[in-house]
C-alpha cells in the first residue's frame, strides 16, 4: 500500500491520488466580515450544497482554484442535506 493511499484512507491525500474525490479550497466573502474571507475545504460532490448554504447566509459566490487534496466522498448529513436541494 502506498503512502498516498494510506493518507487517503485516513483523511486527505495529495491532489490527484487515485480513488479520491477532488477537494478544493473555496473562498467566500461577506459584507459584515470586511476583508476577512471564509475558506472551506470542500469535496466536489458537496460543493453545490456548501455554496447554497453560505449564499443563504449572505456570503458571495466562492472563488475556487485547482484541487488542493483528494478525499473520500462524504454524503451530507442532517442538517446539511437540506441545503443541497
mmCIF file of C-alpha atoms in Angstrom:
data_model
loop_
_atom_site.group_PDB
_atom_site.id
_atom_site.type_symbol
_atom_site.label_atom_id
_atom_site.label_comp_id
_atom_site.label_asym_id
_atom_site.label_seq_id
_atom_site.Cartn_x
_atom_site.Cartn_y
_atom_site.Cartn_z
ATOM 1 C CA UNK A 1 0.000 0.000 0.000
ATOM 2 C CA UNK A 2 1.437 3.382 -0.978
ATOM 3 C CA UNK A 3 1.778 6.266 1.440
ATOM 4 C CA UNK A 4 -0.704 8.321 -0.657
ATOM 5 C CA UNK A 5 -3.271 5.541 -0.345
ATOM 6 C CA UNK A 6 -2.705 5.355 3.417
ATOM 7 C CA UNK A 7 -3.183 9.128 3.629
ATOM 8 C CA UNK A 8 -6.433 8.853 1.650
ATOM 9 C CA UNK A 9 -7.662 6.111 3.970
ATOM 10 C CA UNK A 10 -7.048 8.350 6.996
ATOM 11 C CA UNK A 11 -8.437 11.616 5.618
ATOM 12 C CA UNK A 12 -6.869 13.734 2.891
ATOM 13 C CA UNK A 13 -4.181 12.747 0.398
ATOM 14 C CA UNK A 14 -2.236 14.740 -2.202
ATOM 15 C CA UNK A 15 -4.332 16.037 -5.096
ATOM 16 C CA UNK A 16 -4.650 13.524 -7.912
ATOM 17 C CA UNK A 17 -4.426 10.416 -5.722
ATOM 18 C CA UNK A 18 -6.358 7.665 -7.497
ATOM 19 C CA UNK A 19 -9.621 6.719 -5.843
ATOM 20 C CA UNK A 20 -10.020 10.099 -4.203
ATOM 21 C CA UNK A 21 -12.515 12.880 -4.822
ATOM 22 C CA UNK A 22 -11.019 16.302 -5.672
ATOM 23 C CA UNK A 23 -11.075 18.702 -2.710
ATOM 24 C CA UNK A 24 -10.845 22.438 -3.385
ATOM 25 C CA UNK A 25 -10.341 25.461 -1.156
ATOM 26 C CA UNK A 26 -13.391 27.668 -1.626
ATOM 27 C CA UNK A 27 -13.060 31.322 -0.564
ATOM 28 C CA UNK A 28 -16.238 33.169 0.432
ATOM 29 C CA UNK A 29 -16.679 36.810 1.446
ATOM 30 C CA UNK A 30 -19.396 38.518 3.459
ATOM 31 C CA UNK A 31 -20.122 42.235 3.828
ATOM 32 C CA UNK A 32 -20.039 42.033 7.629
ATOM 33 C CA UNK A 33 -16.574 40.421 7.641
ATOM 34 C CA UNK A 34 -14.860 43.165 5.651
ATOM 35 C CA UNK A 35 -11.673 41.858 4.046
ATOM 36 C CA UNK A 36 -11.570 38.647 6.112
ATOM 37 C CA UNK A 37 -12.570 35.679 3.922
ATOM 38 C CA UNK A 38 -14.023 32.356 4.989
ATOM 39 C CA UNK A 39 -12.157 29.440 3.381
ATOM 40 C CA UNK A 40 -13.642 25.949 3.360
ATOM 41 C CA UNK A 41 -12.104 22.723 2.094
ATOM 42 C CA UNK A 42 -14.927 21.053 0.210
ATOM 43 C CA UNK A 43 -15.216 17.896 -1.862
ATOM 44 C CA UNK A 44 -16.524 18.111 -5.403
ATOM 45 C CA UNK A 45 -19.853 16.434 -4.600
ATOM 46 C CA UNK A 46 -20.621 18.633 -1.577
ATOM 47 C CA UNK A 47 -19.584 21.943 -3.183
ATOM 48 C CA UNK A 48 -23.014 22.922 -4.619
ATOM 49 C CA UNK A 49 -24.671 22.355 -1.240
ATOM 50 C CA UNK A 50 -21.986 24.362 0.583
ATOM 51 C CA UNK A 51 -22.453 27.212 -1.887
ATOM 52 C CA UNK A 52 -26.230 27.252 -1.336
ATOM 53 C CA UNK A 53 -25.959 27.176 2.448
ATOM 54 C CA UNK A 54 -23.455 30.029 2.540
ATOM 55 C CA UNK A 55 -25.384 32.046 -0.074
ATOM 56 C CA UNK A 56 -28.473 31.796 2.139
ATOM 57 C CA UNK A 57 -26.373 33.285 4.954
ATOM 58 C CA UNK A 58 -25.369 36.224 2.750
ATOM 59 C CA UNK A 59 -21.967 35.073 1.500
ATOM 60 C CA UNK A 60 -20.753 35.745 -2.045
ATOM 61 C CA UNK A 61 -20.236 33.088 -4.692
ATOM 62 C CA UNK A 62 -16.914 31.355 -3.982
ATOM 63 C CA UNK A 63 -13.552 31.870 -5.610
ATOM 64 C CA UNK A 64 -12.085 28.438 -6.286
ATOM 65 C CA UNK A 65 -8.800 27.165 -7.581
ATOM 66 C CA UNK A 66 -7.414 23.804 -8.594
ATOM 67 C CA UNK A 67 -7.812 20.809 -6.269
ATOM 68 C CA UNK A 68 -5.584 21.016 -3.199
ATOM 69 C CA UNK A 69 -6.147 17.450 -1.993
ATOM 70 C CA UNK A 70 -8.049 14.229 -2.562
ATOM 71 C CA UNK A 71 -10.518 12.792 -0.077
ATOM 72 C CA UNK A 72 -13.293 10.269 0.288
ATOM 73 C CA UNK A 73 -16.714 11.343 -0.899
ATOM 74 C CA UNK A 74 -18.950 12.002 2.072
ATOM 75 C CA UNK A 75 -22.688 12.297 1.760
ATOM 76 C CA UNK A 76 -24.099 15.323 3.558
ATOM 77 C CA UNK A 77 -25.703 14.620 6.912
ATOM 78 C CA UNK A 78 -28.553 16.391 8.624
ATOM 79 C CA UNK A 79 -28.960 19.408 8.500
ATOM 80 C CA UNK A 80 -26.555 19.945 5.579
ATOM 81 C CA UNK A 81 -28.710 17.787 3.293
ATOM 82 C CA UNK A 82 -31.449 20.443 3.377
ATOM 83 C CA UNK A 83 -29.197 22.963 1.627
ATOM 84 C CA UNK A 84 -28.413 20.653 -1.261
ATOM 85 C CA UNK A 85 -31.959 20.597 -2.697
#
